């Protein structure tokens, strides 16, 4: 059965799902939703997802949106074991905490900069927005102090979500290099995540193009 994924690869939460899909060996039937053409507000898409966000997944008629919910669903349904999305209560709680960190901290701080820039034409980010991103890097550094991956000793769905957001933040507020554990984790993700180049890196390059165009740099 095809897995339909409504997407735009520049979108960080979409890239988290694409990364999860590669590791799980899944093929998506990709359906482009061009946010710049306001296609997410098309009545047909809103009927599918009233919150009109990408990514949105349709698995044999089952509709699920929010990247964190999607990656957990895919890993639970299609994972060969529970390493990406642990069943153990404590291990899973840490994964959930990091997923919520992405939802509640990384993504909103990214959106605080990208929405005014890409959709309202505001080229300058506020000092506060920049400071919040630098603070987010510090939180990540702390998470990675004793472990190689954001939720423990092995890669989980939380790494897919966090790396998509963090690498996008780095395009806006370069600063990862100041945090050795964080910088090493980004390199680890690049090296170890299946299909990193064709998913996160490719979409990130497009994201960067949008950012540079909006800033008048290209
Ligand atoms: N928490 C959601 C955020 C999704 C989201 O806001 N996606 C953006 C693109 S990066 C979007 O579709 N925005 C359109 C809108 O909010 O109407 C997730 O992780 O999927």
Short mmCIF file of C-alpha atoms and ligand atoms in Angstrom, two decimals:
data_model
loop_
_atom_site.label_atom_id
_atom_site.label_comp_id
_atom_site.label_asym_id
_atom_site.label_seq_id
_atom_site.Cartn_x
_atom_site.Cartn_y
_atom_site.Cartn_z
CA UNK A 1 0.00 0.00 0.00
CA UNK A 2 1.43 3.42 -0.88
CA UNK A 3 2.35 5.88 1.83
CA UNK A 4 1.34 9.33 0.61
CA UNK A 5 3.47 12.10 2.06
CA UNK A 6 2.40 15.70 1.58
CA UNK A 7 5.62 17.62 1.62
CA UNK A 8 8.01 20.38 0.60
CA UNK A 9 11.58 19.28 1.18
CA UNK A 10 12.75 22.66 2.50
CA UNK A 11 10.45 22.15 5.50
CA UNK A 12 12.38 20.84 8.54
CA UNK A 13 9.57 18.64 9.93
CA UNK A 14 9.12 17.13 6.47
CA UNK A 15 12.82 16.29 6.40
CA UNK A 16 12.53 14.50 9.76
CA UNK A 17 9.91 12.20 8.21
CA UNK A 18 12.00 11.66 5.06
CA UNK A 19 14.96 10.65 7.26
CA UNK A 20 12.81 8.22 9.24
CA UNK A 21 11.48 6.77 5.99
CA UNK A 22 14.99 6.06 4.69
CA UNK A 23 16.09 4.30 7.87
CA UNK A 24 12.91 2.23 7.87
CA UNK A 25 13.31 1.39 4.17
CA UNK A 26 9.97 2.97 3.22
CA UNK A 27 9.00 4.46 -0.13
CA UNK A 28 6.80 7.55 -0.07
CA UNK A 29 4.47 8.67 -2.77
CA UNK A 30 5.46 12.35 -2.55
CA UNK A 31 2.79 14.99 -3.02
CA UNK A 32 4.11 18.52 -3.23
CA UNK A 33 2.40 21.22 -1.16
CA UNK A 34 3.95 24.56 -2.14
CA UNK A 35 3.52 26.79 0.91
CA UNK A 36 4.65 29.82 -1.11
CA UNK A 37 1.73 29.24 -3.48
CA UNK A 38 -0.50 28.78 -0.40
CA UNK A 39 -1.35 25.27 -1.56
CA UNK A 40 -1.68 24.16 2.08
CA UNK A 41 -4.87 26.21 2.20
CA UNK A 42 -6.49 24.35 -0.70
CA UNK A 43 -9.84 23.02 0.57
CA UNK A 44 -8.89 19.45 -0.37
CA UNK A 45 -5.75 19.59 1.77
CA UNK A 46 -7.53 21.32 4.67
CA UNK A 47 -10.11 18.54 4.59
CA UNK A 48 -7.28 16.06 5.08
CA UNK A 49 -5.47 18.14 7.70
CA UNK A 50 -7.53 20.94 9.29
CA UNK A 51 -4.32 22.37 10.77
CA UNK A 52 -3.03 22.61 7.14
CA UNK A 53 0.58 21.70 7.93
CA UNK A 54 3.18 19.61 6.22
CA UNK A 55 4.23 16.89 6.70
CA UNK A 56 0.95 15.02 6.46
CA UNK A 57 0.96 11.26 5.92
CA UNK A 58 -1.78 9.05 4.53
CA UNK A 59 -1.21 5.34 5.09
CA UNK A 60 -3.91 3.30 3.39
CA UNK A 61 -6.58 5.86 4.30
CA UNK A 62 -5.19 6.57 7.79
CA UNK A 63 -4.30 10.27 8.02
CA UNK A 64 -1.71 11.49 10.50
CA UNK A 65 -0.02 14.88 10.75
CA UNK A 66 2.70 16.42 12.93
CA UNK A 67 6.18 15.12 12.16
CA UNK A 68 6.69 13.78 15.70
CA UNK A 69 3.49 11.77 15.59
CA UNK A 70 4.34 10.58 12.08
CA UNK A 71 7.86 9.34 12.88
CA UNK A 72 6.60 7.55 16.00
CA UNK A 73 3.80 5.94 13.98
CA UNK A 74 6.13 4.83 11.19
CA UNK A 75 8.77 3.43 13.56
CA UNK A 76 6.13 1.59 15.61
CA UNK A 77 4.37 0.15 12.59
CA UNK A 78 7.29 -0.54 10.26
CA UNK A 79 10.37 -0.79 12.51
CA UNK A 80 12.03 -4.24 12.64
CA UNK A 81 12.66 -3.69 16.36
CA UNK A 82 11.99 -0.95 18.89
CA UNK A 83 15.40 0.74 18.74
CA UNK A 84 14.13 3.87 16.96
CA UNK A 85 11.10 4.17 19.20
CA UNK A 86 11.68 2.21 22.42
CA UNK A 87 8.92 0.36 24.25
CA UNK A 88 10.71 0.58 27.62
CA UNK A 89 8.84 3.24 29.61
CA UNK A 90 11.86 5.24 30.73
CA UNK A 91 13.69 5.11 27.41
CA UNK A 92 10.50 6.12 25.62
CA UNK A 93 9.93 8.99 28.08
CA UNK A 94 13.33 10.44 27.18
CA UNK A 95 12.57 10.11 23.46
CA UNK A 96 9.20 11.83 24.02
CA UNK A 97 10.85 14.59 26.03
CA UNK A 98 13.28 15.31 23.18
CA UNK A 99 10.45 15.21 20.63
CA UNK A 100 8.55 17.74 22.73
CA UNK A 101 11.73 19.79 23.00
CA UNK A 102 11.78 19.95 19.22
CA UNK A 103 8.09 20.90 19.09
CA UNK A 104 8.23 23.38 21.95
CA UNK A 105 11.69 24.90 21.67
CA UNK A 106 13.61 24.24 18.46
CA UNK A 107 10.81 24.57 15.91
CA UNK A 108 9.15 27.70 17.40
CA UNK A 109 12.54 29.43 17.61
CA UNK A 110 13.16 28.53 13.99
CA UNK A 111 9.71 29.71 12.97
CA UNK A 112 10.22 33.02 14.86
CA UNK A 113 12.92 33.82 12.33
CA UNK A 114 11.71 32.11 9.17
CA UNK A 115 8.09 33.23 9.17
CA UNK A 116 8.84 36.99 9.26
CA UNK A 117 11.71 36.50 6.79
CA UNK A 118 10.09 34.21 4.22
CA UNK A 119 6.47 35.29 4.43
CA UNK A 120 6.54 38.92 5.65
CA UNK A 121 9.77 40.08 4.00
CA UNK A 122 11.42 41.10 7.30
CA UNK A 123 15.11 40.64 6.60
CA UNK A 124 16.48 41.45 10.05
CA UNK A 125 15.99 39.00 12.88
CA UNK A 126 15.59 40.42 16.36
CA UNK A 127 18.41 40.15 18.90
CA UNK A 128 16.01 38.20 21.12
CA UNK A 129 15.29 35.63 18.39
CA UNK A 130 19.02 35.15 17.80
CA UNK A 131 19.69 34.80 21.54
CA UNK A 132 16.98 32.15 21.83
CA UNK A 133 18.63 30.07 19.10
CA UNK A 134 22.00 30.30 20.81
CA UNK A 135 20.33 29.18 24.03
CA UNK A 136 18.76 26.23 22.20
CA UNK A 137 22.25 25.15 21.06
CA UNK A 138 23.31 25.15 24.71
CA UNK A 139 20.38 22.91 25.69
CA UNK A 140 21.37 20.48 22.94
CA UNK A 141 24.98 20.51 24.12
CA UNK A 142 23.75 19.54 27.58
CA UNK A 143 21.58 16.68 26.23
CA UNK A 144 24.60 15.34 24.37
CA UNK A 145 27.02 15.63 27.27
CA UNK A 146 26.92 11.95 28.20
CA UNK A 147 25.44 10.27 25.14
CA UNK A 148 26.12 10.09 21.42
CA UNK A 149 22.47 10.55 20.44
CA UNK A 150 19.89 13.01 21.73
CA UNK A 151 17.90 10.42 23.68
CA UNK A 152 20.63 7.99 24.70
CA UNK A 153 23.21 5.64 23.29
CA UNK A 154 21.52 4.86 20.01
CA UNK A 155 19.79 6.76 17.23
CA UNK A 156 16.05 7.27 17.73
CA UNK A 157 13.23 9.15 16.04
CA UNK A 158 14.15 12.15 18.23
CA UNK A 159 17.43 12.48 16.34
CA UNK A 160 15.60 12.78 13.01
CA UNK A 161 13.42 15.61 14.33
CA UNK A 162 16.18 17.47 16.15
CA UNK A 163 18.76 17.26 13.35
CA UNK A 164 16.31 18.65 10.78
CA UNK A 165 15.60 21.64 13.05
CA UNK A 166 19.17 22.18 14.26
CA UNK A 167 20.72 22.17 10.79
CA UNK A 168 18.07 24.66 9.66
CA UNK A 169 18.77 26.90 12.68
CA UNK A 170 22.46 26.79 11.79
CA UNK A 171 21.63 28.35 8.38
CA UNK A 172 20.03 31.28 10.20
CA UNK A 173 22.25 31.64 13.26
CA UNK A 174 25.61 29.94 12.66
CA UNK A 175 27.02 28.80 16.00
CA UNK A 176 27.06 25.03 16.24
CA UNK A 177 30.87 24.95 16.00
CA UNK A 178 31.05 26.65 19.41
CA UNK A 179 29.45 23.54 20.95
CA UNK A 180 31.72 20.49 20.51
CA UNK A 181 29.19 17.80 21.49
CA UNK A 182 26.51 19.32 19.30
CA UNK A 183 28.89 19.71 16.36
CA UNK A 184 30.04 16.09 16.75
CA UNK A 185 26.42 14.87 16.88
CA UNK A 186 25.55 16.72 13.65
CA UNK A 187 28.52 15.02 11.99
CA UNK A 188 27.40 11.67 13.46
CA UNK A 189 23.94 12.17 11.99
CA UNK A 190 25.40 13.00 8.57
CA UNK A 191 27.58 9.91 8.65
CA UNK A 192 25.17 7.39 10.13
CA UNK A 193 21.67 8.31 9.01
CA UNK A 194 20.59 6.37 5.94
CA UNK A 195 20.02 8.69 2.97
CA UNK A 196 21.01 11.85 4.90
CA UNK A 197 22.36 13.56 1.75
CA UNK A 198 19.30 12.95 -0.40
CA UNK A 199 16.83 13.87 2.34
CA UNK A 200 17.99 16.34 4.98
CA UNK A 201 20.90 17.83 3.06
CA UNK A 202 18.97 18.26 -0.20
CA UNK A 203 16.01 19.92 1.53
CA UNK A 204 18.33 22.00 3.69
CA UNK A 205 20.06 23.32 0.56
CA UNK A 206 16.65 24.41 -0.75
CA UNK A 207 15.79 25.94 2.63
CA UNK A 208 19.07 27.89 2.50
CA UNK A 209 18.24 29.13 -0.99
CA UNK A 210 14.89 30.47 0.22
CA UNK A 211 16.63 32.17 3.16
CA UNK A 212 19.37 33.74 1.04
CA UNK A 213 16.89 34.88 -1.60
CA UNK A 214 14.66 36.48 1.05
CA UNK A 215 17.69 38.21 2.56
CA UNK A 216 18.70 39.47 -0.88
CA UNK A 217 22.00 37.58 -0.73
CA UNK A 218 21.43 35.70 -4.00
N1 LIG B 1 4.54 20.58 14.71
C1 LIG B 1 4.35 20.43 13.30
C2 LIG B 1 4.77 21.69 12.57
C3 LIG B 1 4.45 21.59 11.11
C4 LIG B 1 4.53 22.95 10.43
O1 LIG B 1 4.23 24.00 11.05
N2 LIG B 1 4.89 22.92 9.15
C5 LIG B 1 4.95 24.17 8.39
C6 LIG B 1 6.01 24.07 7.32
S1 LIG B 1 7.62 23.93 8.04
C7 LIG B 1 3.59 24.39 7.74
O2 LIG B 1 3.06 23.49 7.14
N3 LIG B 1 3.04 25.60 7.88
C8 LIG B 1 1.78 25.96 7.29
C9 LIG B 1 0.78 26.46 8.31
O3 LIG B 1 1.08 26.48 9.52
O4 LIG B 1 -0.30 26.83 7.88
C10 LIG B 1 5.14 19.22 12.78
O5 LIG B 1 6.13 18.85 13.43
O6 LIG B 1 4.74 18.63 11.78
#
